[in-house]
Structures are given as structure tokens and as C-alpha cells.
Backbone as numpy.savetxt, mean C-alpha at the origin, in Angstrom:
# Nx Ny Nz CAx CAy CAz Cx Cy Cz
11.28 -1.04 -13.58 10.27 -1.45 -12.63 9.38 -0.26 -12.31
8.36 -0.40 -12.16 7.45 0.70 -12.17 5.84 0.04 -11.45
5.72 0.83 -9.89 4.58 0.30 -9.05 3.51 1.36 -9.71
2.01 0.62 -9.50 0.69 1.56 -10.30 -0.29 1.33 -9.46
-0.29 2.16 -8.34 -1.50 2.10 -7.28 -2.90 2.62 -8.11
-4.20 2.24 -7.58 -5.06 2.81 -7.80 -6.07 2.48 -6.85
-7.63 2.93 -7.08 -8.32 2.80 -5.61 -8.75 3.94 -4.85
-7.93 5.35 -5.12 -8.18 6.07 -4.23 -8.98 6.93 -4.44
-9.72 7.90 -3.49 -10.66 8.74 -3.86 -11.51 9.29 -2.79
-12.39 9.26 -2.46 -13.65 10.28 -1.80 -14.01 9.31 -1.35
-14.28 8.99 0.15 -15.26 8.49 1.10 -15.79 8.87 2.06
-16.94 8.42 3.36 -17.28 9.12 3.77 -17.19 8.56 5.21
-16.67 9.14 6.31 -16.29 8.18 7.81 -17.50 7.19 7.73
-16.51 5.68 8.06 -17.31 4.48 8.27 -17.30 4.41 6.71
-16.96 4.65 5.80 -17.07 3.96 4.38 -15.88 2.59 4.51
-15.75 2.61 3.07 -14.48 1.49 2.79 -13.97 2.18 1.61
-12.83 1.55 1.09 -12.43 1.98 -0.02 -10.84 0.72 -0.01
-10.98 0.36 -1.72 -9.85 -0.69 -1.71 -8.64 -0.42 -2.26
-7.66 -0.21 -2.16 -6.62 -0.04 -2.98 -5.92 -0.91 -3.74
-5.50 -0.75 -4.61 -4.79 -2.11 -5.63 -3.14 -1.34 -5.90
-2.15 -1.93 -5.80 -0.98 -1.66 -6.47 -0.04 -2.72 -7.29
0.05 -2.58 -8.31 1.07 -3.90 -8.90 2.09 -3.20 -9.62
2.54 -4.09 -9.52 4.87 -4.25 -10.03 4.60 -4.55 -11.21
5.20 -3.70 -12.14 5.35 -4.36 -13.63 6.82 -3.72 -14.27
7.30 -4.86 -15.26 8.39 -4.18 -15.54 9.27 -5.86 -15.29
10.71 -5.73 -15.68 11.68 -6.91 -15.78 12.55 -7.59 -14.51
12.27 -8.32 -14.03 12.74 -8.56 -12.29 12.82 -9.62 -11.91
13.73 -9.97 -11.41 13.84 -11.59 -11.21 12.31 -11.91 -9.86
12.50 -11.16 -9.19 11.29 -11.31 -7.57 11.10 -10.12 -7.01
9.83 -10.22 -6.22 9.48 -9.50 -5.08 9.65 -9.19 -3.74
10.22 -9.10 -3.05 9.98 -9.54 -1.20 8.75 -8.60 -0.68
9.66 -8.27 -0.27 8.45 -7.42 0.64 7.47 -6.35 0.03
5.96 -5.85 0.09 5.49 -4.73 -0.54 4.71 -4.13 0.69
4.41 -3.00 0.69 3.78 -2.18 1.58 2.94 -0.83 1.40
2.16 -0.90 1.65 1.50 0.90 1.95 2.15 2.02 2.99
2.39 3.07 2.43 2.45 4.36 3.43 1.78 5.17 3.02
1.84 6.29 3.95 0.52 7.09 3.35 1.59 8.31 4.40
1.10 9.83 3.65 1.73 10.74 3.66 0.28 11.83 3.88
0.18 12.77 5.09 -1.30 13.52 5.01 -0.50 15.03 5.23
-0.91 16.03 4.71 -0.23 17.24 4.47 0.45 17.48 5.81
1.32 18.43 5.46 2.35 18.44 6.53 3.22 17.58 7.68
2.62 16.35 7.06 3.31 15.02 7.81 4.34 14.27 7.41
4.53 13.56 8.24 5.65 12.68 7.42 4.80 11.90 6.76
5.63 10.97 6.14 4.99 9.50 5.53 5.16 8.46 6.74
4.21 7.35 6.47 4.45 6.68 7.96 3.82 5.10 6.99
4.15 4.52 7.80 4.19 2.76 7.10 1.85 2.70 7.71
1.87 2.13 6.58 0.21 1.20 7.05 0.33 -0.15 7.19
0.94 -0.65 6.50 0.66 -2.42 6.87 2.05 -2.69 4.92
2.27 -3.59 5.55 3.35 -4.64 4.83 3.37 -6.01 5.22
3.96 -6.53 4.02 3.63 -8.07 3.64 4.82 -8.66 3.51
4.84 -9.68 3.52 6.29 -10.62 3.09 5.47 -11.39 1.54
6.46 -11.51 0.84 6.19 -12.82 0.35 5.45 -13.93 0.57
5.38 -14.28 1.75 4.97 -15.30 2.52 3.80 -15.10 2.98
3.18 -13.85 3.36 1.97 -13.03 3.81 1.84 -13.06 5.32
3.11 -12.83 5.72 3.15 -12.31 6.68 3.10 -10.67 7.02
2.30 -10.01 7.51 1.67 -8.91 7.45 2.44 -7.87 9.29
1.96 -6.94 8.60 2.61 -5.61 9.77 1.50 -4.44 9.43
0.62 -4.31 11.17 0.02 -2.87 10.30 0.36 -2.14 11.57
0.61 -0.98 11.22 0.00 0.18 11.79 -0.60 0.21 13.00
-0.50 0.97 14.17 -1.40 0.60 15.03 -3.01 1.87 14.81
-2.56 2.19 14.23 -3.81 3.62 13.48 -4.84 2.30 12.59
-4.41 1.39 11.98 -5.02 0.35 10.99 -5.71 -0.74 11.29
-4.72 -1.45 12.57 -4.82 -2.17 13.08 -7.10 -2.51 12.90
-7.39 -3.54 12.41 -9.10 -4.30 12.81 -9.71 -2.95 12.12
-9.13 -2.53 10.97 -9.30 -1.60 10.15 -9.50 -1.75 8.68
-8.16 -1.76 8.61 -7.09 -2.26 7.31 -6.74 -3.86 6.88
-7.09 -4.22 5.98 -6.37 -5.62 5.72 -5.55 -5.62 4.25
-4.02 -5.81 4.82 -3.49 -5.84 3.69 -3.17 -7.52 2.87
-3.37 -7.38 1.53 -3.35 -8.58 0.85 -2.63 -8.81 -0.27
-1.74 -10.18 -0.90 -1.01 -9.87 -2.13 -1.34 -10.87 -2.83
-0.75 -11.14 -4.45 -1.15 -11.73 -5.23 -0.03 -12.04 -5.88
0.81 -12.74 -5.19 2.20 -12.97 -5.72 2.02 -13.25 -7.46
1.00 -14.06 -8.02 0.84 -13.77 -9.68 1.10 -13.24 -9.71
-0.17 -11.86 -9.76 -0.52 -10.66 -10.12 0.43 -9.94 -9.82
1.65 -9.99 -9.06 2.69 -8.78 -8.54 1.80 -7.64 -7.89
1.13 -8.24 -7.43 0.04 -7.21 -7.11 -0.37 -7.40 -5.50
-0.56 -5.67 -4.69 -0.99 -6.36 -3.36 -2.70 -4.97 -3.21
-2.96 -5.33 -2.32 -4.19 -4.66 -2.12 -4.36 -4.18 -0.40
-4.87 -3.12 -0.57 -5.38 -2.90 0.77 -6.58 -2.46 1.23
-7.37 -3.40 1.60 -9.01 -3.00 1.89 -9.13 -2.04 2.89
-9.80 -0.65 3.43 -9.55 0.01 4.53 -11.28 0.27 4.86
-11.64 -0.65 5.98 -13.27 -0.21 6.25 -12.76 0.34 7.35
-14.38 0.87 8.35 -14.59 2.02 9.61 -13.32 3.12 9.10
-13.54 4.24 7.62 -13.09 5.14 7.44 -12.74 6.27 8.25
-12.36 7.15 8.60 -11.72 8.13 9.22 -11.42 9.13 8.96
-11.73 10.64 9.24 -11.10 11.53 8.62 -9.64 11.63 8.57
-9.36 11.15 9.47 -7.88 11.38 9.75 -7.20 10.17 8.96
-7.77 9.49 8.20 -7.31 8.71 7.16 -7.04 9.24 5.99
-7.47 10.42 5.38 -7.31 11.25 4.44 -5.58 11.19 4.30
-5.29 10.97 3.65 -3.74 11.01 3.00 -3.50 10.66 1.42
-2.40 10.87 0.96 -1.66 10.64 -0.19 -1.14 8.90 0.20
-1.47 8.07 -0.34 -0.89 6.18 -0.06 -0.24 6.04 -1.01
0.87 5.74 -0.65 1.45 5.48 -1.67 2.12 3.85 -1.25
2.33 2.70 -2.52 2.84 1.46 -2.07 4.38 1.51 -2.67
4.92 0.62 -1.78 6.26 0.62 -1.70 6.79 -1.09 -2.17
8.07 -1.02 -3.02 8.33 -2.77 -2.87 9.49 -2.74 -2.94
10.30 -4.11 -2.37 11.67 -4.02 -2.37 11.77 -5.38 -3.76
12.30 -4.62 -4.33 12.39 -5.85 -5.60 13.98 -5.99 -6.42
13.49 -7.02 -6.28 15.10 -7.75 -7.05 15.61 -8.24 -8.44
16.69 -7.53 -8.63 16.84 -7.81 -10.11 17.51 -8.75 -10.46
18.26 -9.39 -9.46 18.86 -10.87 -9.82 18.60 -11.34 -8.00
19.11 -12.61 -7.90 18.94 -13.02 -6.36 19.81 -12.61 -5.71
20.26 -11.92 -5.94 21.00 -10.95 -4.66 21.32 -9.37 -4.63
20.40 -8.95 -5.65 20.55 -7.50 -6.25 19.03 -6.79 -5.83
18.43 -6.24 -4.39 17.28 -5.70 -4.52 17.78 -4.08 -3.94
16.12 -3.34 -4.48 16.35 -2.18 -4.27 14.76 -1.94 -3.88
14.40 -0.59 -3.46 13.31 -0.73 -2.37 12.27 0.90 -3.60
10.95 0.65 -4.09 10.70 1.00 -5.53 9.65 2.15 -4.63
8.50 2.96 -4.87 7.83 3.41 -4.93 7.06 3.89 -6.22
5.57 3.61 -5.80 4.74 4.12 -6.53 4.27 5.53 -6.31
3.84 6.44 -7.30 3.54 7.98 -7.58 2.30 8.22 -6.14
1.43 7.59 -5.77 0.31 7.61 -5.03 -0.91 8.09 -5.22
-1.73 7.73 -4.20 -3.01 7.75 -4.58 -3.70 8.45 -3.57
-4.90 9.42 -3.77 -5.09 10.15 -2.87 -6.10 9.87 -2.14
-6.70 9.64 -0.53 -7.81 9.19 -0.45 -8.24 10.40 0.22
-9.59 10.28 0.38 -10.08 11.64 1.25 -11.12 11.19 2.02
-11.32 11.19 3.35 -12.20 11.10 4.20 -13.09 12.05 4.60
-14.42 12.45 4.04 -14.79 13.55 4.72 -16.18 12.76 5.79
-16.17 14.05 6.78 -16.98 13.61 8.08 -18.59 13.74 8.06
């Protein structure tokens, strides 16, 4: 199993910028997928997560910000981020808990993606 974010890059406060991540690889299902994002010397901290179902969790930093979205096809989820921020500048990386039979999951990460906010 192997997550492949992309999306990230150079914006400028008040820009947008979209992120895409999808699951590829041999797996019976998905549950849950999510963004975190990691900014130097910080921890990593959750942005918004999804269920299956698209039931969603963001951030209160994201919150009428951020909209996270999935594509149960595609194994794929997305996260649109408008009214940019410097302090949005981080390493995002997406996260999934995925299952290799129906009762066998484990919780995956992707390498990440870097965004940069400048002011």
C-alpha cells in the first residue's frame, strides 16, 4: 500500500492551493483518510479527516478555510485550502487507515508535500 500526495507548492496569503492524495496498491478497503501537516520545529497536528461516509473533522486553524473531500473510486481524497496563511506553510502529509482483509487494518502515511505561504 503506498499513499501519493501531490498539490503542494508556493502560494501567496489569501491564495488557494489543492491537494490530491490516493491509495494504491492491494487492499480489501479504506476507512478513514486524513491530512496533517508538520511546520519546522513542530509537531505534526491533524487538518481535517473523513470517514468513508464523508463525514469530515477539521482543525480549528482550517475550520471555513479548508474543505476536505474523497473519492471513494479514485481511493483518492483532496483538500482544497483558500484565505492562505503564512502560518499555513508546512510539510502535509495524508494519512489512511486501510485494511487488508475485514478485520485486519493498519493506519499508512504518505512521504508529503510541501506548501509554502509567503506574505
Amino acid at each position: 500500500v503506498q499513499l501519493q500526495a501531490s498539490g503542494g507548492g508556493l502560494a501567496q496569503a489569501g491564495g488557494s492551493l489543492r491537494l490530491s492524495c490516493v491509495v494504491s496498491g492491494s487492499f480489501f478497503g479504506i476507512n478513514s483518510m486524513g491530512w496533517y501537516r508538520q511546520a519546522p520545529e513542530k509537531q505534526r497536528e491533524l487538518v481535517a479527516d473523513i470517514t468513508r461516509g464523508g463525514i469530515t473533522e477539521y482543525a480549528d486553524s482550517a475550520k471555513g478555510r479548508f474543505t476536505i473531500s474523497r473519492d471513494n473510486a479514485k481511493n483518492t481524497i483532496y483538500l482544497q485550502m483558500s484565505s492562505l496563511k503564512p502560518e499555513d506553510t508546512a510539510v502535509y502529509y495524508c494519512n489512511a487507515h486501510v485494511y487488508s482483509d475485514p478485520y485486519t487494518g493498519m493506519e499508512y502515511w504518505g512521504k508529503g508535500t510541501q506548501v509554502t505561504v509567503s506574505s
